[in-house]
GROMACS .gro file of C-alpha atoms in nm:
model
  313
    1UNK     CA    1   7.829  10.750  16.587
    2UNK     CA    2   7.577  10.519  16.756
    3UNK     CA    3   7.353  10.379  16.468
    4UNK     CA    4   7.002  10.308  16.612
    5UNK     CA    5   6.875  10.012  16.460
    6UNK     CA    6   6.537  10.054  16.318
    7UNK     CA    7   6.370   9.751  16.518
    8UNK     CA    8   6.560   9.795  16.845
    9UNK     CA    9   6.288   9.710  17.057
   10UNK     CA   10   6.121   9.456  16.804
   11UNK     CA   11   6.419   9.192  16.799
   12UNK     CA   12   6.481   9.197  17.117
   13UNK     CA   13   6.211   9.179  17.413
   14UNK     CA   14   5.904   8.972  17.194
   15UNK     CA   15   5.789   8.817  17.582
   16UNK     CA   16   5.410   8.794  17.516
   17UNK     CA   17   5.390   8.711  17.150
   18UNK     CA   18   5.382   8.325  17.106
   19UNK     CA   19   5.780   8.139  17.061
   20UNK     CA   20   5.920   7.980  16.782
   21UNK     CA   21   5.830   7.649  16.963
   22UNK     CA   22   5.455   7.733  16.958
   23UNK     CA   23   5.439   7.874  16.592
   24UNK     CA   24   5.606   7.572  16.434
   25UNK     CA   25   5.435   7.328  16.588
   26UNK     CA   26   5.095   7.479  16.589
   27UNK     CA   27   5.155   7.716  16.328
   28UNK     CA   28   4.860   8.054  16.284
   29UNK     CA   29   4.985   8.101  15.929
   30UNK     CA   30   4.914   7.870  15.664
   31UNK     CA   31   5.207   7.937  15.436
   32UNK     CA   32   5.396   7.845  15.784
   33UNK     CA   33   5.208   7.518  15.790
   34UNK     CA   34   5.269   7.361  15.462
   35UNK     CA   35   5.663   7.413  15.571
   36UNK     CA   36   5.603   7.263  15.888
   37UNK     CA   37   5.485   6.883  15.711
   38UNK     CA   38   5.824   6.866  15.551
   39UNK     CA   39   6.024   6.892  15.838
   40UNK     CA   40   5.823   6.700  16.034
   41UNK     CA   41   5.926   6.456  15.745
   42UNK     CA   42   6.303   6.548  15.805
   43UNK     CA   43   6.290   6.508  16.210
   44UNK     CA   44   6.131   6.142  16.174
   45UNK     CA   45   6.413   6.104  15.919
   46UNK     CA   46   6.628   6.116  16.191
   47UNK     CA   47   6.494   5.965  16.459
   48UNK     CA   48   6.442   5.642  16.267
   49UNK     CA   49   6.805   5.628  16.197
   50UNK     CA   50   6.905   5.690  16.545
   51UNK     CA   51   6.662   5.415  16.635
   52UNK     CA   52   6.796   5.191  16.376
   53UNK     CA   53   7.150   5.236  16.462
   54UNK     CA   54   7.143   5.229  16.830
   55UNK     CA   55   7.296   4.910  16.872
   56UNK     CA   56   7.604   5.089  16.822
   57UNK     CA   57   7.495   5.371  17.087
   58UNK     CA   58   7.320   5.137  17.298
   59UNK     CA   59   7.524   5.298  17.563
   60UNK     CA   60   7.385   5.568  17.559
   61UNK     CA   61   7.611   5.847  17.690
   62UNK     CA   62   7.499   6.118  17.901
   63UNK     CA   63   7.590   6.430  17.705
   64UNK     CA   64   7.893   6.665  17.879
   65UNK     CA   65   7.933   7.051  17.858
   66UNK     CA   66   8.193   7.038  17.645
   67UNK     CA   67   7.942   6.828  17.361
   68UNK     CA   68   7.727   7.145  17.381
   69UNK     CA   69   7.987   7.415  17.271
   70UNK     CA   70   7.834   7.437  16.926
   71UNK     CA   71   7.482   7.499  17.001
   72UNK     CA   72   7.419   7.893  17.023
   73UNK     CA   73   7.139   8.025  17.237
   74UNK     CA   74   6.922   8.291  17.182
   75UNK     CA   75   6.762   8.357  17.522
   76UNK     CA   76   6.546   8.667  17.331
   77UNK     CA   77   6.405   8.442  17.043
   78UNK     CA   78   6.397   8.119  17.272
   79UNK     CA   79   6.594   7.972  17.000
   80UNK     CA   80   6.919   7.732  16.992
   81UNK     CA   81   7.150   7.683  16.654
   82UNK     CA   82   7.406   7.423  16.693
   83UNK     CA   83   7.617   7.586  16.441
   84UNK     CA   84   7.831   7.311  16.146
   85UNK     CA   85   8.133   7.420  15.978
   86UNK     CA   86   8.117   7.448  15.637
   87UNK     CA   87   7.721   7.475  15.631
   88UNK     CA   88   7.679   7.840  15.614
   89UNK     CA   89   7.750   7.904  15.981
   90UNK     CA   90   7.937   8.228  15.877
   91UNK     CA   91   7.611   8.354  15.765
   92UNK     CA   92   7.420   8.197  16.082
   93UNK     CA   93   7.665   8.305  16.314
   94UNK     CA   94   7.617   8.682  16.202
   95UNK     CA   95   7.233   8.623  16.201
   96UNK     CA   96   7.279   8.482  16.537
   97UNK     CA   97   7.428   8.809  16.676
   98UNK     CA   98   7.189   9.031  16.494
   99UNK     CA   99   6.916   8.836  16.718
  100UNK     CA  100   7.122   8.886  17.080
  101UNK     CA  101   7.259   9.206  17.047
  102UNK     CA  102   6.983   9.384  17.120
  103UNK     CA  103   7.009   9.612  16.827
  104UNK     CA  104   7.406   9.672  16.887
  105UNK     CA  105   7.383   9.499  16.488
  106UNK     CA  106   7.127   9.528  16.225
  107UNK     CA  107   7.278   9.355  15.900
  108UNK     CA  108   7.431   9.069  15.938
  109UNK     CA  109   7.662   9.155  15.619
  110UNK     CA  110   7.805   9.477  15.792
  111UNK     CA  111   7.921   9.208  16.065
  112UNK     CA  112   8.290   9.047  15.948
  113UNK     CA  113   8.337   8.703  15.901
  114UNK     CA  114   8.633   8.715  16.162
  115UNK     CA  115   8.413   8.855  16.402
  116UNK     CA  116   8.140   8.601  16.358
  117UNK     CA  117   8.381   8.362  16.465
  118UNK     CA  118   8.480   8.538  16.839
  119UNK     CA  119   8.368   8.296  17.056
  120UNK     CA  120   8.243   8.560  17.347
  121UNK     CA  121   8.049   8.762  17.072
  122UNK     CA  122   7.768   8.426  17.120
  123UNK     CA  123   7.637   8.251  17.400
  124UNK     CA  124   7.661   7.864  17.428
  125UNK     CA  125   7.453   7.630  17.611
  126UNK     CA  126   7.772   7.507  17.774
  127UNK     CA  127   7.795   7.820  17.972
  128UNK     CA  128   7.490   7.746  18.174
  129UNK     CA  129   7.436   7.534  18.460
  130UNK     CA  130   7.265   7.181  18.431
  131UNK     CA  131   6.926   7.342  18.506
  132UNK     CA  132   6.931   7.614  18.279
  133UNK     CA  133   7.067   7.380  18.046
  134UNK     CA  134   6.784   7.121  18.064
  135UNK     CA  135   6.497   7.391  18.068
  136UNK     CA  136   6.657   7.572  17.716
  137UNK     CA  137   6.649   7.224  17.590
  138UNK     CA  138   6.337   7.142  17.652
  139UNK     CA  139   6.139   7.494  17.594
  140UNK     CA  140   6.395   7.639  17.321
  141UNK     CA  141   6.326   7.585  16.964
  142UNK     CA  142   6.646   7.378  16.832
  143UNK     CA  143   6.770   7.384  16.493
  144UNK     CA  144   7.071   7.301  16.275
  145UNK     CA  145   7.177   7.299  15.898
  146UNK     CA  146   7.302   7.010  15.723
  147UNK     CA  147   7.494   6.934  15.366
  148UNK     CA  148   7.590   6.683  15.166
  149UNK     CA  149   7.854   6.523  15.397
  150UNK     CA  150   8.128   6.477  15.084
  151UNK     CA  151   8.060   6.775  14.930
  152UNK     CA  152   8.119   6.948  15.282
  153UNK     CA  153   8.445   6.743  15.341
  154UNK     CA  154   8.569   6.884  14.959
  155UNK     CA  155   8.460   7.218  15.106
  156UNK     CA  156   8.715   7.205  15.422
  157UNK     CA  157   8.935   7.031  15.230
  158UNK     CA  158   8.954   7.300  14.944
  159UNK     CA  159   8.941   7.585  15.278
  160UNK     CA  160   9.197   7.438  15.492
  161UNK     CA  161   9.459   7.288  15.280
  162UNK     CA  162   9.477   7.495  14.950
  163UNK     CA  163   9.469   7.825  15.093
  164UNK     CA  164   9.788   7.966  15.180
  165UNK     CA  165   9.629   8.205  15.437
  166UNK     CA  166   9.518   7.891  15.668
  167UNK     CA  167   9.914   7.867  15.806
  168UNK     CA  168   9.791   7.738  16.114
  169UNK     CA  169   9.597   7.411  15.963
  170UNK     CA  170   9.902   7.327  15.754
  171UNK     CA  171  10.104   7.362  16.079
  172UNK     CA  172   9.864   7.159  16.292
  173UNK     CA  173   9.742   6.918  16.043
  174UNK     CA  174   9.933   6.976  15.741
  175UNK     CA  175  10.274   6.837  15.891
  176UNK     CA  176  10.063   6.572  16.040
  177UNK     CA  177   9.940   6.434  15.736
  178UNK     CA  178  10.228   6.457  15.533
  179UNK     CA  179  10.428   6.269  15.808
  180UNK     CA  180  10.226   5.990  15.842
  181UNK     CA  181  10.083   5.927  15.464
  182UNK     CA  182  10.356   6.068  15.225
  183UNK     CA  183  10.678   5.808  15.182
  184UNK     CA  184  11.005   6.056  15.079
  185UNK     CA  185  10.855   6.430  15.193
  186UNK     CA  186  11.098   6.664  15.171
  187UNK     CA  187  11.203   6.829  15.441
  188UNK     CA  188  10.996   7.152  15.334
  189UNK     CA  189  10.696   6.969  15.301
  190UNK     CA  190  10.720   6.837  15.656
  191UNK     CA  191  10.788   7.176  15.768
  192UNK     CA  192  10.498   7.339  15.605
  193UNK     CA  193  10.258   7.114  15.574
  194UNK     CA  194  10.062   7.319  15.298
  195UNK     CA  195  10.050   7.084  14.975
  196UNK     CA  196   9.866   6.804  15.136
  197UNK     CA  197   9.682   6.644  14.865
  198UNK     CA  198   9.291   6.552  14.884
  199UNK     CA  199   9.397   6.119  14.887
  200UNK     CA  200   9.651   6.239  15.157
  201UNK     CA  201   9.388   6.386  15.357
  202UNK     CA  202   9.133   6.111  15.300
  203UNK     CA  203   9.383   5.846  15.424
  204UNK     CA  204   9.468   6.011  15.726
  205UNK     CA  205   9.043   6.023  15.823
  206UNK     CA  206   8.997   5.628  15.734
  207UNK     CA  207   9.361   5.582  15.967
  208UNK     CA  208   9.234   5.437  16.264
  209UNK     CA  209   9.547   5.606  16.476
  210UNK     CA  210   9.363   5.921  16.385
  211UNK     CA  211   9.056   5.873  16.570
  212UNK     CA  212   9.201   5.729  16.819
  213UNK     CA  213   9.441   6.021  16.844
  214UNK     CA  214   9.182   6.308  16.920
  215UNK     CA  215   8.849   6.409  16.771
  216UNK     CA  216   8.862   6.571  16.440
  217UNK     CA  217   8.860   6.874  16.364
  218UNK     CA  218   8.504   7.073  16.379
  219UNK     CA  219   8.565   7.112  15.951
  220UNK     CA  220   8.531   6.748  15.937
  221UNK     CA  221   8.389   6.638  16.211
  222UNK     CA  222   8.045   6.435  16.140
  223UNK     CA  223   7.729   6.612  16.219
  224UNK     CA  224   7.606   6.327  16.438
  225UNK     CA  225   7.918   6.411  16.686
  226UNK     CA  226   7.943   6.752  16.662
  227UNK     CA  227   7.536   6.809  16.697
  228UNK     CA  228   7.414   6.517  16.879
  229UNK     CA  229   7.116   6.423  16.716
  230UNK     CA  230   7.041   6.134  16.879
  231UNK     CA  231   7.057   6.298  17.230
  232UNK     CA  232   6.918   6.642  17.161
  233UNK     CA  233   6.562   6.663  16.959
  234UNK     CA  234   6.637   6.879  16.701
  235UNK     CA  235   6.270   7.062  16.598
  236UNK     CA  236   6.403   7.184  16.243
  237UNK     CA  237   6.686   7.063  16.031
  238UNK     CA  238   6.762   7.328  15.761
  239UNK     CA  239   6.986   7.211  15.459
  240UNK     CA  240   7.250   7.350  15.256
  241UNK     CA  241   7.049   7.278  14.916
  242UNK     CA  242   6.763   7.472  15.023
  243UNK     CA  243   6.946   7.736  15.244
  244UNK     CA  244   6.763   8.049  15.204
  245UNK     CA  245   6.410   7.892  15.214
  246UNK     CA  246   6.507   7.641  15.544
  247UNK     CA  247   6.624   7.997  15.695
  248UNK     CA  248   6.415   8.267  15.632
  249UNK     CA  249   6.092   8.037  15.757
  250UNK     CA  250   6.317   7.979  16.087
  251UNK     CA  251   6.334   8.388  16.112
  252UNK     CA  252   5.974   8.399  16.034
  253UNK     CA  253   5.863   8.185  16.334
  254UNK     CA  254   6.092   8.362  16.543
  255UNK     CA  255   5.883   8.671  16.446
  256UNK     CA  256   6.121   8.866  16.288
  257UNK     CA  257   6.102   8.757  15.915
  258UNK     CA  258   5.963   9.090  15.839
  259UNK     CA  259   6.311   9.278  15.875
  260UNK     CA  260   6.530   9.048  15.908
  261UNK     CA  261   6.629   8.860  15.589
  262UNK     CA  262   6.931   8.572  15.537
  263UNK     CA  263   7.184   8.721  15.367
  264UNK     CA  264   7.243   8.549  15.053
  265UNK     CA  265   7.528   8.558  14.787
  266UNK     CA  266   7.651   8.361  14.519
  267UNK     CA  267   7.990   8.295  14.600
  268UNK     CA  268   8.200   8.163  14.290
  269UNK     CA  269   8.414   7.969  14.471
  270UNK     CA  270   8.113   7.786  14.594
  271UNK     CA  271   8.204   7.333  14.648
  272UNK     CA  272   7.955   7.191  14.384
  273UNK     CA  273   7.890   6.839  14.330
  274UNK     CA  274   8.103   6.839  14.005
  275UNK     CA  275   8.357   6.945  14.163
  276UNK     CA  276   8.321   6.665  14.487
  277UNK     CA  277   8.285   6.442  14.212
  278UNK     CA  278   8.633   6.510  14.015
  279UNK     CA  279   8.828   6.500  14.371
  280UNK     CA  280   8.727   6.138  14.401
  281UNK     CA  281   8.782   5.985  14.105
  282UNK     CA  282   9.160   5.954  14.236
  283UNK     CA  283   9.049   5.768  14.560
  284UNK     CA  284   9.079   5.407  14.536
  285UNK     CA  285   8.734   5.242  14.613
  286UNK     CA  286   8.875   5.085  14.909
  287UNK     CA  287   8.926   5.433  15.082
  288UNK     CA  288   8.605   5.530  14.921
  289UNK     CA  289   8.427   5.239  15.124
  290UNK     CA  290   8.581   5.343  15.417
  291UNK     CA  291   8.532   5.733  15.445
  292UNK     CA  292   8.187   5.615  15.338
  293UNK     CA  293   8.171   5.456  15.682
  294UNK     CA  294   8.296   5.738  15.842
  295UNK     CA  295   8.034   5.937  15.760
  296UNK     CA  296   7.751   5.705  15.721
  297UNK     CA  297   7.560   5.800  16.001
  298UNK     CA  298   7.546   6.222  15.798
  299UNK     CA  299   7.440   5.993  15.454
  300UNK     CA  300   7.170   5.804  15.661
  301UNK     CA  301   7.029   6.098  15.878
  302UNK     CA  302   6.972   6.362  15.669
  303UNK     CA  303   6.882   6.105  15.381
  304UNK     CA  304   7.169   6.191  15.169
  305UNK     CA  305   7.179   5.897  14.911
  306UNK     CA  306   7.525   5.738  14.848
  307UNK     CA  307   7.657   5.930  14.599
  308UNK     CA  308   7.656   5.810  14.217
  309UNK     CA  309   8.019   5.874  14.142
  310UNK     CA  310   8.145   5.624  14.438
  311UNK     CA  311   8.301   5.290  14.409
  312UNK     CA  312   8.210   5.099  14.725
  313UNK     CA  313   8.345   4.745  14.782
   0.00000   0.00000   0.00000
């Protein structure tokens, strides 16, 4: 039975009414305006960071298709979401296909987390030529969400490696890791791969052989490379700590706040900062310092501050 979805017409086809683009930076609302000063405060955050840092970046790289995979496009809502793992992007995904399916979906819940993930269910800028890809750029509103970059690396750890449903990362990282940083594995550990432990995992990010390797994975990859912040001017950076706000005023300038809603939940299992907390005391500072350089760039842009619990050298 074909459900019709209520707004059909609504969330699709709003040509005439002013974009996302328009609204946030001139917004017609007040109670859109007040929203607007803070991340104005959060984009300059940014920039100054990539200014300050460009030393390192002074060769400036022109960006390639394949560093655009992760930015979703909305063509009906003029609207791009360069999606993070581990910072709701479940949630965003299914939001994300409510907005392009042209009222094929109407709540994002009814849509399964497998299926959010089905890369031909969402467009990506990469699939358009240079042109297209430069106009969307520059007339799309662009947007991403952001969390606290150890709390989101306890989060893929916790996902990834203590699950015994995620086969496939114990297989392709699991065995990896207990290879190289575990002296006597047995033989079924090296086979598996699926009791790496959370100093195990951390010394296999600081080991240089790993970067040089291949990229990490998108669970821990660093915002700054997975997003490009420095290359692509993102208009609104929502955050994990202030999720459902950030998001619903994002649906509201893409006129549709009225029906469509951010699905939030409380999930149990949630990665707190207690819990981040307890999974480093067992990291020696030295490795501490080092991750912390890893990410530094996530601390610094999004004006995380370095976390209280850390022992840096």
């Amino acid at each position: 039975v074909m459900r019709r979805n209520p707004f059909g017409m609504d969330i699709c086809c709003r040509k005439g009414s002013r974009s996302p683009l328009q609204e946030l930076y001139n917004p017609t609302q007040v109670s859109l305006s007040n929203t607007a000063i803070l991340h104005q405060v959060r984009r300059d955050q940014v920039t100054d960071t990539c200014r300050a840092n460009s030393v390192s970046s002074r060769k400036r790289r022109v960006l390639t298709p394949n560093d655009l995979k992760h930015l979703v496009v909305d063509e009906d809502h003029e609207m791009i979401y360069c999606y993070v793992p581990k910072v709701a992007c479940t949630n965003w995904k299914r939001v994300m296909m409510v907005l392009t399916g042209r009222g094929k979906y109407s709540d994002p819940m009814e849509i399964p987390a497998n299926e959010a993930h089905v890369s031909s269910n969402l467009k990506t800028l990469n699939q358009y030529s240079i042109p297209e890809i430069n106009h969307r750029l520059k007339n799309y509103m662009k947007f991403l969400f952001v969390r606290e970059p150890f709390e989101r690396l306890v989060s893929a750890y916790r996902n990834k490696f203590t699950q015994k449903y995620n086969t496939s990362f114990h297989k392709r990282y699991g065995t990896k890791i207990v290879r190289r940083q575990r002296k006597n594995a047995t033989q079924e550990a090296l086979r598996k791969g699926d009791d790496v432990k959370f100093e195990e995992f951390v010394a296999y990010l600081i080991d240089p052989h790993t970067q040089r390797e291949e990229p990490f994975n998108e669970h821990w990859q660093t915002v700054y490379s997975l997003c490009h912040p420095c290359h692509i001017h993102y208009d609104l950076i929502g955050k994990y700590e202030t999720l459902e706000e950030d998001s619903n005023y994002i649906l509201q300038l893409a006129g549709v706040g009225n029906y469509l809603k951010f699905p939030t939940y409380a999930k149990s299992t949630r990665t707190t900062d207690e819990m981040t907390t307890e999974f480093f005391q067992n990291i020696s500072s030295e490795h501490q310092t080092q991750l912390y350089e890893v990410y530094k760039l996530d601390f610094l842009m999004f004006n995380y501050s370095v976390p209280s619990y850390l022992k840096l050298e």
